[in-house]
Amino acid sequence: MSLFETTSVTCPTCATTTDFQAAGSVNADRRPDLREEILNNSFQAVSCPSCGQALRLEPVVNYLDVENGLWLAAYPPREIGEYLALEDRVQTLFDESYGPDASDAAQGVGALLRPRLTFGWPGTREKVLLQMHGLDDVTVEMMKLDLLRRLPQAPLRPGVELRVTEVKDDALSLVWIETASETVLQFFEVKRALLDSITADPQGWHDIRASLTGGLFVDMQKLYLGAGRDAA
């Protein structure tokens, strides 16, 4: 089931403290409307009752979508520096819920799921979108790394991410976005042929794929967040 609990949020504009219902878990199979809210960026979006300031509650939520084969744990973007410890915590949670430490029935469900760890709503939305379209998120992250060599004015800096926002028949739409504010800085499209070329060259991308898949946080950001899991 989908679970919500009361949390207090202080408006950054007028300093009013208000209680809202924060999501702790989402079952998209039972509540497909919540999946749609994640995709249209309205999930956990609220307004200050005093001044009307638009707010969005930070993600601290587990998301289950058996129909599309995805399970993920989403955390606030400010915690991305702790991804190694959170990978271990989330892997344990998945193992207990749907992995080797779960019941046989739950393990049967878990065999259908791709477990992931995300930080912030843009990354969470992207995982849901890619999974719904049957795209390998590891290959998408490798495509982003390839794009960095092709984009001379990429606004790459802490707190800014490159995210897929739309999947078309022959192209992918991407944005450079500020994670915390969800402000879009740049928009562009790439032909799906670039994604296909990476898929067709598994040997050339072998080492990068291994680095990206060394834990549940599958994101190119992990490659420049320190020494990584091998040195942890």
mmCIF file of N, CA, C and O in Angstrom, residues 185-229:
data_model
loop_
_atom_site.group_PDB
_atom_site.id
_atom_site.type_symbol
_atom_site.label_atom_id
_atom_site.label_comp_id
_atom_site.label_asym_id
_atom_site.label_seq_id
_atom_site.Cartn_x
_atom_site.Cartn_y
_atom_site.Cartn_z
ATOM 1 N N LEU A 185 17.765 24.573 -16.854
ATOM 2 C CA LEU A 185 18.775 25.501 -17.355
ATOM 3 C C LEU A 185 18.931 25.405 -18.867
ATOM 4 O O LEU A 185 19.128 26.414 -19.535
ATOM 5 N N GLN A 186 18.880 24.192 -19.394
ATOM 6 C CA GLN A 186 19.003 23.976 -20.838
ATOM 7 C C GLN A 186 18.145 22.787 -21.239
ATOM 8 O O GLN A 186 17.908 21.877 -20.441
ATOM 9 N N PHE A 187 17.719 22.815 -22.498
ATOM 10 C CA PHE A 187 16.929 21.718 -23.068
ATOM 11 C C PHE A 187 17.512 21.355 -24.427
ATOM 12 O O PHE A 187 17.921 22.241 -25.189
ATOM 13 N N PHE A 188 17.589 20.062 -24.714
ATOM 14 C CA PHE A 188 18.019 19.637 -26.043
ATOM 15 C C PHE A 188 17.539 18.204 -26.294
ATOM 16 O O PHE A 188 17.025 17.538 -25.385
ATOM 17 N N GLU A 189 17.696 17.753 -27.523
ATOM 18 C CA GLU A 189 17.321 16.393 -27.896
ATOM 19 C C GLU A 189 18.510 15.684 -28.521
ATOM 20 O O GLU A 189 19.394 16.322 -29.110
ATOM 21 N N VAL A 190 18.535 14.369 -28.363
ATOM 22 C CA VAL A 190 19.551 13.541 -29.021
ATOM 23 C C VAL A 190 18.836 12.396 -29.729
ATOM 24 O O VAL A 190 17.791 11.919 -29.275
ATOM 25 N N LYS A 191 19.392 11.980 -30.843
ATOM 26 C CA LYS A 191 18.827 10.864 -31.582
ATOM 27 C C LYS A 191 19.038 9.556 -30.818
ATOM 28 O O LYS A 191 20.079 9.356 -30.187
ATOM 29 N N ARG A 192 18.064 8.688 -30.877
ATOM 30 C CA ARG A 192 18.194 7.400 -30.207
ATOM 31 C C ARG A 192 19.297 6.559 -30.821
ATOM 32 O O ARG A 192 19.746 5.586 -30.213
ATOM 33 N N ALA A 193 19.768 6.942 -31.995
ATOM 34 C CA ALA A 193 20.873 6.214 -32.617
ATOM 35 C C ALA A 193 22.115 6.244 -31.736
ATOM 36 O O ALA A 193 22.917 5.293 -31.746
ATOM 37 N N LEU A 194 22.305 7.326 -30.960
ATOM 38 C CA LEU A 194 23.458 7.394 -30.061
ATOM 39 C C LEU A 194 23.342 6.342 -28.970
ATOM 40 O O LEU A 194 24.324 5.666 -28.641
ATOM 41 N N LEU A 195 22.165 6.179 -28.429
ATOM 42 C CA LEU A 195 21.921 5.150 -27.425
ATOM 43 C C LEU A 195 22.155 3.765 -28.021
ATOM 44 O O LEU A 195 22.771 2.889 -27.398
ATOM 45 N N ASP A 196 21.678 3.570 -29.234
ATOM 46 C CA ASP A 196 21.848 2.276 -29.903
ATOM 47 C C ASP A 196 23.320 1.961 -30.159
ATOM 48 O O ASP A 196 23.741 0.800 -30.069
ATOM 49 N N SER A 197 24.116 2.985 -30.472
ATOM 50 C CA SER A 197 25.534 2.752 -30.747
ATOM 51 C C SER A 197 26.268 2.296 -29.498
ATOM 52 O O SER A 197 27.210 1.495 -29.577
ATOM 53 N N ILE A 198 25.857 2.789 -28.338
ATOM 54 C CA ILE A 198 26.472 2.366 -27.082
ATOM 55 C C ILE A 198 26.066 0.934 -26.755
ATOM 56 O O ILE A 198 26.895 0.120 -26.331
ATOM 57 N N THR A 199 24.821 0.618 -26.986
ATOM 58 C CA THR A 199 24.346 -0.756 -26.766
ATOM 59 C C THR A 199 25.101 -1.738 -27.644
ATOM 60 O O THR A 199 25.400 -2.868 -27.225
ATOM 61 N N ALA A 200 25.447 -1.306 -28.850
ATOM 62 C CA ALA A 200 26.127 -2.178 -29.811
ATOM 63 C C ALA A 200 27.615 -2.333 -29.535
ATOM 64 O O ALA A 200 28.293 -3.095 -30.239
ATOM 65 N N ASP A 201 28.138 -1.636 -28.530
ATOM 66 C CA ASP A 201 29.574 -1.684 -28.229
ATOM 67 C C ASP A 201 29.801 -2.048 -26.759
ATOM 68 O O ASP A 201 30.365 -1.273 -25.990
ATOM 69 N N PRO A 202 29.368 -3.236 -26.326
ATOM 70 C CA PRO A 202 29.494 -3.595 -24.907
ATOM 71 C C PRO A 202 30.941 -3.667 -24.430
ATOM 72 O O PRO A 202 31.240 -3.314 -23.283
ATOM 73 N N GLN A 203 31.862 -4.100 -25.286
ATOM 74 C CA GLN A 203 33.254 -4.201 -24.872
ATOM 75 C C GLN A 203 33.855 -2.817 -24.624
ATOM 76 O O GLN A 203 34.580 -2.601 -23.643
ATOM 77 N N GLY A 204 33.556 -1.880 -25.492
ATOM 78 C CA GLY A 204 34.105 -0.544 -25.346
ATOM 79 C C GLY A 204 33.625 0.174 -24.097
ATOM 80 O O GLY A 204 34.326 1.053 -23.575
ATOM 81 N N TRP A 205 32.446 -0.199 -23.611
ATOM 82 C CA TRP A 205 31.869 0.448 -22.438
ATOM 83 C C TRP A 205 31.906 -0.438 -21.201
ATOM 84 O O TRP A 205 31.297 -0.110 -20.178
ATOM 85 N N HIS A 206 32.636 -1.529 -21.269
ATOM 86 C CA HIS A 206 32.617 -2.525 -20.187
ATOM 87 C C HIS A 206 33.017 -1.939 -18.839
ATOM 88 O O HIS A 206 32.336 -2.130 -17.831
ATOM 89 N N ASP A 207 34.126 -1.208 -18.795
ATOM 90 C CA ASP A 207 34.628 -0.695 -17.517
ATOM 91 C C ASP A 207 33.682 0.352 -16.925
ATOM 92 O O ASP A 207 33.459 0.377 -15.705
ATOM 93 N N ILE A 208 33.130 1.213 -17.764
ATOM 94 C CA ILE A 208 32.195 2.226 -17.281
ATOM 95 C C ILE A 208 30.927 1.573 -16.749
ATOM 96 O O ILE A 208 30.404 1.958 -15.698
ATOM 97 N N ARG A 209 30.440 0.567 -17.462
ATOM 98 C CA ARG A 209 29.237 -0.132 -16.999
ATOM 99 C C ARG A 209 29.487 -0.771 -15.635
ATOM 100 O O ARG A 209 28.637 -0.714 -14.737
ATOM 101 N N ALA A 210 30.666 -1.360 -15.457
ATOM 102 C CA ALA A 210 30.988 -1.995 -14.181
ATOM 103 C C ALA A 210 30.999 -0.973 -13.053
ATOM 104 O O ALA A 210 30.524 -1.244 -11.935
ATOM 105 N N SER A 211 31.525 0.223 -13.326
ATOM 106 C CA SER A 211 31.557 1.276 -12.308
ATOM 107 C C SER A 211 30.147 1.766 -11.967
ATOM 108 O O SER A 211 29.825 2.006 -10.803
ATOM 109 N N LEU A 212 29.309 1.896 -12.977
ATOM 110 C CA LEU A 212 27.957 2.391 -12.755
ATOM 111 C C LEU A 212 27.088 1.392 -12.007
ATOM 112 O O LEU A 212 26.170 1.778 -11.277
ATOM 113 N N THR A 213 27.333 0.123 -12.197
ATOM 114 C CA THR A 213 26.470 -0.907 -11.614
ATOM 115 C C THR A 213 27.037 -1.488 -10.325
ATOM 116 O O THR A 213 26.529 -2.492 -9.829
ATOM 117 N N GLY A 214 28.066 -0.862 -9.757
ATOM 118 C CA GLY A 214 28.613 -1.350 -8.495
ATOM 119 C C GLY A 214 27.807 -0.876 -7.300
ATOM 120 O O GLY A 214 28.375 -0.392 -6.313
ATOM 121 N N GLY A 215 26.516 -1.003 -7.347
ATOM 122 C CA GLY A 215 25.617 -0.553 -6.289
ATOM 123 C C GLY A 215 24.301 -0.095 -6.888
ATOM 124 O O GLY A 215 24.138 -0.030 -8.114
ATOM 125 N N LEU A 216 23.345 0.251 -6.031
ATOM 126 C CA LEU A 216 21.994 0.586 -6.494
ATOM 127 C C LEU A 216 21.862 2.015 -6.996
ATOM 128 O O LEU A 216 20.856 2.358 -7.614
ATOM 129 N N PHE A 217 22.866 2.853 -6.751
ATOM 130 C CA PHE A 217 22.841 4.220 -7.262
ATOM 131 C C PHE A 217 23.472 4.222 -8.646
ATOM 132 O O PHE A 217 24.680 4.323 -8.808
ATOM 133 N N VAL A 218 22.629 4.084 -9.659
ATOM 134 C CA VAL A 218 23.092 4.010 -11.052
ATOM 135 C C VAL A 218 22.949 5.392 -11.651
ATOM 136 O O VAL A 218 21.881 5.796 -12.117
ATOM 137 N N ASP A 219 24.040 6.138 -11.632
ATOM 138 C CA ASP A 219 24.006 7.542 -12.028
ATOM 139 C C ASP A 219 25.431 7.982 -12.327
ATOM 140 O O ASP A 219 26.354 7.664 -11.572
ATOM 141 N N MET A 220 25.616 8.737 -13.408
ATOM 142 C CA MET A 220 26.968 9.155 -13.765
ATOM 143 C C MET A 220 27.600 10.033 -12.691
ATOM 144 O O MET A 220 28.823 10.139 -12.608
ATOM 145 N N GLN A 221 26.783 10.645 -11.836
ATOM 146 C CA GLN A 221 27.316 11.496 -10.777
ATOM 147 C C GLN A 221 28.230 10.736 -9.826
ATOM 148 O O GLN A 221 29.157 11.319 -9.259
ATOM 149 N N LYS A 222 27.993 9.434 -9.661
ATOM 150 C CA LYS A 222 28.799 8.676 -8.715
ATOM 151 C C LYS A 222 30.255 8.586 -9.164
ATOM 152 O O LYS A 222 31.143 8.352 -8.347
ATOM 153 N N LEU A 223 30.509 8.816 -10.442
ATOM 154 C CA LEU A 223 31.861 8.691 -10.961
ATOM 155 C C LEU A 223 32.732 9.887 -10.581
ATOM 156 O O LEU A 223 33.945 9.831 -10.713
ATOM 157 N N TYR A 224 32.108 10.978 -10.113
ATOM 158 C CA TYR A 224 32.914 12.107 -9.658
ATOM 159 C C TYR A 224 32.513 12.543 -8.255
ATOM 160 O O TYR A 224 32.639 13.705 -7.882
ATOM 161 N N LEU A 225 32.069 11.577 -7.449
ATOM 162 C CA LEU A 225 31.719 11.849 -6.059
ATOM 163 C C LEU A 225 32.736 11.235 -5.093
ATOM 164 O O LEU A 225 32.382 10.846 -3.995
ATOM 165 N N GLY A 226 33.967 11.101 -5.518
ATOM 166 C CA GLY A 226 34.981 10.546 -4.644
ATOM 167 C C GLY A 226 35.524 9.237 -5.162
ATOM 168 O O GLY A 226 35.360 8.893 -6.328
ATOM 169 N N ALA A 227 36.176 8.481 -4.263
ATOM 170 C CA ALA A 227 36.903 7.278 -4.683
ATOM 171 C C ALA A 227 35.980 6.150 -5.141
ATOM 172 O O ALA A 227 36.392 5.283 -5.900
ATOM 173 N N GLY A 228 34.747 6.135 -4.658
ATOM 174 C CA GLY A 228 33.817 5.093 -5.090
ATOM 175 C C GLY A 228 33.873 3.850 -4.226
ATOM 176 O O GLY A 228 34.620 3.753 -3.254
ATOM 177 N N ARG A 229 33.080 2.858 -4.601
ATOM 178 C CA ARG A 229 32.916 1.664 -3.767
ATOM 179 C C ARG A 229 34.197 0.830 -3.697
ATOM 180 O O ARG A 229 34.502 0.253 -2.652
#
